[in-house]
């Protein structure tokens, strides 16, 4: 998988249930942005996206896995759970 396909997988949820649950969690995490500020929270989001994409590509190439990577912004959701 190339970087463009990884980026598209990182932003799209596959089912309506995942969409509702993910949207509720991201709405809850708005309090983190209020505490940190928009620029700091934006930098955190971009850094966590970059790190998770690099790790997914390294693991996929290291294990020589040809199946698709997980879809959805789980990189964002799990990194925000660390801050809560």
Short mmCIF file of N, CA and C in Angstrom, two decimals:
data_model
loop_
_atom_site.label_atom_id
_atom_site.label_comp_id
_atom_site.label_asym_id
_atom_site.label_seq_id
_atom_site.Cartn_x
_atom_site.Cartn_y
_atom_site.Cartn_z
N UNK A 1 0.82 -1.20 0.00
CA UNK A 1 0.00 0.00 0.00
C UNK A 1 0.86 1.25 0.00
N UNK A 2 0.50 2.19 -0.83
CA UNK A 2 1.24 3.44 -0.93
C UNK A 2 0.76 4.46 0.07
N UNK A 3 1.47 5.58 0.14
CA UNK A 3 1.09 6.62 1.11
C UNK A 3 -0.29 7.21 0.86
N UNK A 4 -0.69 7.30 -0.42
CA UNK A 4 -2.00 7.88 -0.71
C UNK A 4 -3.13 6.96 -0.25
N UNK A 5 -2.97 5.66 -0.44
CA UNK A 5 -4.01 4.74 0.02
C UNK A 5 -4.07 4.69 1.54
N UNK A 6 -2.92 4.80 2.20
CA UNK A 6 -2.90 4.82 3.66
C UNK A 6 -3.61 6.06 4.17
N UNK A 7 -3.40 7.20 3.50
CA UNK A 7 -4.06 8.43 3.92
C UNK A 7 -5.57 8.34 3.74
N UNK A 8 -6.01 7.72 2.66
CA UNK A 8 -7.46 7.61 2.47
C UNK A 8 -8.07 6.63 3.47
N UNK A 9 -7.36 5.55 3.79
CA UNK A 9 -7.86 4.64 4.82
C UNK A 9 -7.92 5.31 6.18
N UNK A 10 -7.01 6.24 6.42
CA UNK A 10 -6.93 6.89 7.73
C UNK A 10 -8.07 7.86 7.98
N UNK A 11 -8.82 8.23 6.95
CA UNK A 11 -9.84 9.25 7.12
C UNK A 11 -11.27 8.74 6.91
N UNK A 12 -11.45 7.53 6.42
CA UNK A 12 -12.77 7.04 6.04
C UNK A 12 -13.19 5.89 6.96
N UNK A 13 -14.38 6.01 7.54
CA UNK A 13 -14.95 4.94 8.33
C UNK A 13 -15.83 4.08 7.42
N UNK A 14 -15.88 2.79 7.66
CA UNK A 14 -16.53 1.87 6.73
C UNK A 14 -18.01 1.65 6.99
N UNK A 15 -18.46 1.66 8.22
CA UNK A 15 -19.86 1.34 8.50
C UNK A 15 -20.53 2.50 9.24
N UNK A 16 -21.85 2.57 9.18
CA UNK A 16 -22.56 3.63 9.90
C UNK A 16 -22.36 3.56 11.42
N UNK A 17 -22.24 2.36 11.95
CA UNK A 17 -22.02 2.23 13.39
C UNK A 17 -20.66 2.82 13.79
N UNK A 18 -19.63 2.55 13.00
CA UNK A 18 -18.32 3.13 13.27
C UNK A 18 -18.37 4.65 13.15
N UNK A 19 -19.13 5.13 12.18
CA UNK A 19 -19.25 6.58 11.97
C UNK A 19 -19.90 7.25 13.17
N UNK A 20 -20.99 6.69 13.67
CA UNK A 20 -21.69 7.28 14.82
C UNK A 20 -20.81 7.25 16.06
N UNK A 21 -20.19 6.11 16.33
CA UNK A 21 -19.34 5.97 17.51
C UNK A 21 -18.11 6.88 17.42
N UNK A 22 -17.48 6.93 16.25
CA UNK A 22 -16.32 7.79 16.07
C UNK A 22 -16.67 9.26 16.18
N UNK A 23 -17.82 9.64 15.61
CA UNK A 23 -18.24 11.05 15.70
C UNK A 23 -18.53 11.44 17.14
N UNK A 24 -19.13 10.55 17.91
CA UNK A 24 -19.40 10.86 19.31
C UNK A 24 -18.10 11.04 20.09
N UNK A 25 -17.13 10.17 19.85
CA UNK A 25 -15.85 10.30 20.54
C UNK A 25 -15.12 11.57 20.14
N UNK A 26 -15.11 11.89 18.85
CA UNK A 26 -14.42 13.10 18.42
C UNK A 26 -15.13 14.35 18.95
N UNK A 27 -16.43 14.30 19.09
CA UNK A 27 -17.16 15.42 19.70
C UNK A 27 -16.77 15.56 21.17
N UNK A 28 -16.57 14.45 21.85
CA UNK A 28 -16.16 14.49 23.25
C UNK A 28 -14.75 15.07 23.39
N UNK A 29 -13.89 14.80 22.42
CA UNK A 29 -12.51 15.25 22.48
C UNK A 29 -12.35 16.73 22.16
N UNK A 30 -13.43 17.43 21.86
CA UNK A 30 -13.33 18.86 21.60
C UNK A 30 -12.84 19.60 22.84
N UNK A 31 -13.07 19.01 24.01
CA UNK A 31 -12.59 19.64 25.25
C UNK A 31 -11.06 19.66 25.29
N UNK A 32 -10.42 18.67 24.66
CA UNK A 32 -8.96 18.67 24.60
C UNK A 32 -8.45 19.84 23.78
N UNK A 33 -9.14 20.15 22.70
CA UNK A 33 -8.72 21.29 21.89
C UNK A 33 -8.90 22.59 22.65
N UNK A 34 -9.96 22.69 23.41
CA UNK A 34 -10.18 23.91 24.19
C UNK A 34 -9.08 24.10 25.24
N UNK A 35 -8.64 23.01 25.84
CA UNK A 35 -7.59 23.10 26.86
C UNK A 35 -6.24 23.43 26.25
N UNK A 36 -5.90 22.81 25.12
CA UNK A 36 -4.57 22.97 24.53
C UNK A 36 -4.47 24.18 23.61
N UNK A 37 -5.55 24.57 22.97
CA UNK A 37 -5.51 25.62 21.96
C UNK A 37 -5.50 24.99 20.57
N UNK A 38 -5.99 25.74 19.61
CA UNK A 38 -6.16 25.20 18.27
C UNK A 38 -4.85 24.84 17.59
N UNK A 39 -3.85 25.70 17.68
CA UNK A 39 -2.60 25.43 16.98
C UNK A 39 -1.85 24.24 17.59
N UNK A 40 -1.83 24.16 18.90
CA UNK A 40 -1.15 23.04 19.55
C UNK A 40 -1.89 21.72 19.28
N UNK A 41 -3.20 21.74 19.30
CA UNK A 41 -3.98 20.55 19.05
C UNK A 41 -3.87 20.12 17.59
N UNK A 42 -3.81 21.09 16.67
CA UNK A 42 -3.60 20.77 15.26
C UNK A 42 -2.24 20.14 15.01
N UNK A 43 -1.21 20.66 15.66
CA UNK A 43 0.12 20.07 15.53
C UNK A 43 0.14 18.66 16.11
N UNK A 44 -0.54 18.45 17.22
CA UNK A 44 -0.64 17.12 17.81
C UNK A 44 -1.34 16.15 16.85
N UNK A 45 -2.41 16.61 16.20
CA UNK A 45 -3.15 15.76 15.27
C UNK A 45 -2.29 15.38 14.08
N UNK A 46 -1.58 16.33 13.50
CA UNK A 46 -0.72 16.04 12.37
C UNK A 46 0.44 15.12 12.75
N UNK A 47 1.01 15.34 13.92
CA UNK A 47 2.11 14.48 14.37
C UNK A 47 1.63 13.06 14.61
N UNK A 48 0.47 12.89 15.21
CA UNK A 48 -0.03 11.53 15.45
C UNK A 48 -0.41 10.85 14.14
N UNK A 49 -0.90 11.61 13.15
CA UNK A 49 -1.19 11.04 11.84
C UNK A 49 0.10 10.57 11.16
N UNK A 50 1.13 11.38 11.21
CA UNK A 50 2.40 11.01 10.59
C UNK A 50 3.04 9.79 11.24
N UNK A 51 3.03 9.77 12.55
CA UNK A 51 3.63 8.64 13.27
C UNK A 51 2.86 7.36 13.02
N UNK A 52 1.54 7.42 13.06
CA UNK A 52 0.75 6.20 12.86
C UNK A 52 0.87 5.70 11.43
N UNK A 53 0.91 6.60 10.45
CA UNK A 53 1.07 6.19 9.06
C UNK A 53 2.42 5.53 8.84
N UNK A 54 3.47 6.13 9.41
CA UNK A 54 4.80 5.54 9.27
C UNK A 54 4.87 4.16 9.93
N UNK A 55 4.27 4.02 11.10
CA UNK A 55 4.29 2.72 11.77
C UNK A 55 3.49 1.67 11.00
N UNK A 56 2.34 2.06 10.45
CA UNK A 56 1.55 1.10 9.68
C UNK A 56 2.28 0.65 8.43
N UNK A 57 2.93 1.59 7.73
CA UNK A 57 3.68 1.22 6.54
C UNK A 57 4.87 0.34 6.88
N UNK A 58 5.58 0.67 7.97
CA UNK A 58 6.74 -0.13 8.37
C UNK A 58 6.33 -1.55 8.77
N UNK A 59 5.25 -1.67 9.50
CA UNK A 59 4.79 -2.99 9.91
C UNK A 59 4.29 -3.79 8.71
N UNK A 60 3.57 -3.14 7.80
CA UNK A 60 3.06 -3.84 6.61
C UNK A 60 4.21 -4.32 5.73
N UNK A 61 5.23 -3.51 5.58
CA UNK A 61 6.38 -3.92 4.77
C UNK A 61 7.26 -4.91 5.50
N UNK A 62 7.41 -4.74 6.80
CA UNK A 62 8.24 -5.65 7.58
C UNK A 62 7.66 -7.05 7.64
N UNK A 63 6.35 -7.13 7.76
CA UNK A 63 5.68 -8.44 7.81
C UNK A 63 5.25 -8.92 6.43
N UNK A 64 5.47 -8.07 5.42
CA UNK A 64 5.10 -8.37 4.03
C UNK A 64 3.62 -8.74 3.92
N UNK A 65 2.81 -7.89 4.50
CA UNK A 65 1.37 -8.08 4.48
C UNK A 65 0.80 -7.30 3.30
N UNK A 66 -0.03 -7.94 2.49
CA UNK A 66 -0.61 -7.29 1.33
C UNK A 66 -2.08 -6.93 1.52
N UNK A 67 -2.63 -7.20 2.69
CA UNK A 67 -4.04 -6.87 2.89
C UNK A 67 -4.17 -5.40 3.26
N UNK A 68 -5.40 -4.91 3.22
CA UNK A 68 -5.62 -3.49 3.48
C UNK A 68 -5.40 -3.15 4.95
N UNK A 69 -5.06 -1.92 5.18
CA UNK A 69 -4.85 -1.43 6.54
C UNK A 69 -6.19 -1.05 7.15
N UNK A 70 -6.28 -0.95 8.47
CA UNK A 70 -7.56 -0.59 9.09
C UNK A 70 -8.03 0.78 8.65
N UNK A 71 -9.32 0.89 8.48
CA UNK A 71 -9.88 2.17 8.04
C UNK A 71 -10.27 3.01 9.24
N UNK A 72 -10.43 4.29 9.00
CA UNK A 72 -10.93 5.18 10.03
C UNK A 72 -9.86 5.95 10.75
N UNK A 73 -10.26 7.02 11.40
CA UNK A 73 -9.31 7.86 12.13
C UNK A 73 -9.02 7.32 13.53
N UNK A 74 -8.72 6.04 13.60
CA UNK A 74 -8.42 5.44 14.90
C UNK A 74 -7.12 5.99 15.47
N UNK A 75 -6.22 6.43 14.61
CA UNK A 75 -4.98 7.06 15.07
C UNK A 75 -5.30 8.27 15.92
N UNK A 76 -6.31 9.01 15.54
CA UNK A 76 -6.70 10.21 16.27
C UNK A 76 -7.43 9.86 17.56
N UNK A 77 -8.33 8.91 17.47
CA UNK A 77 -9.13 8.54 18.63
C UNK A 77 -8.26 7.96 19.74
N UNK A 78 -7.35 7.03 19.38
CA UNK A 78 -6.53 6.40 20.40
C UNK A 78 -5.49 7.37 20.97
N UNK A 79 -4.96 8.27 20.13
CA UNK A 79 -3.99 9.23 20.66
C UNK A 79 -4.68 10.25 21.57
N UNK A 80 -5.95 10.54 21.33
CA UNK A 80 -6.67 11.45 22.23
C UNK A 80 -7.01 10.77 23.55
N UNK A 81 -7.24 9.45 23.51
CA UNK A 81 -7.49 8.73 24.76
C UNK A 81 -6.28 8.81 25.69
N UNK A 82 -5.10 8.87 25.14
CA UNK A 82 -3.90 8.99 25.97
C UNK A 82 -3.89 10.31 26.72
N UNK A 83 -4.40 11.35 26.11
CA UNK A 83 -4.41 12.66 26.75
C UNK A 83 -5.50 12.84 27.79
N UNK A 84 -6.54 12.03 27.73
CA UNK A 84 -7.66 12.19 28.67
C UNK A 84 -7.27 11.69 29.97
#
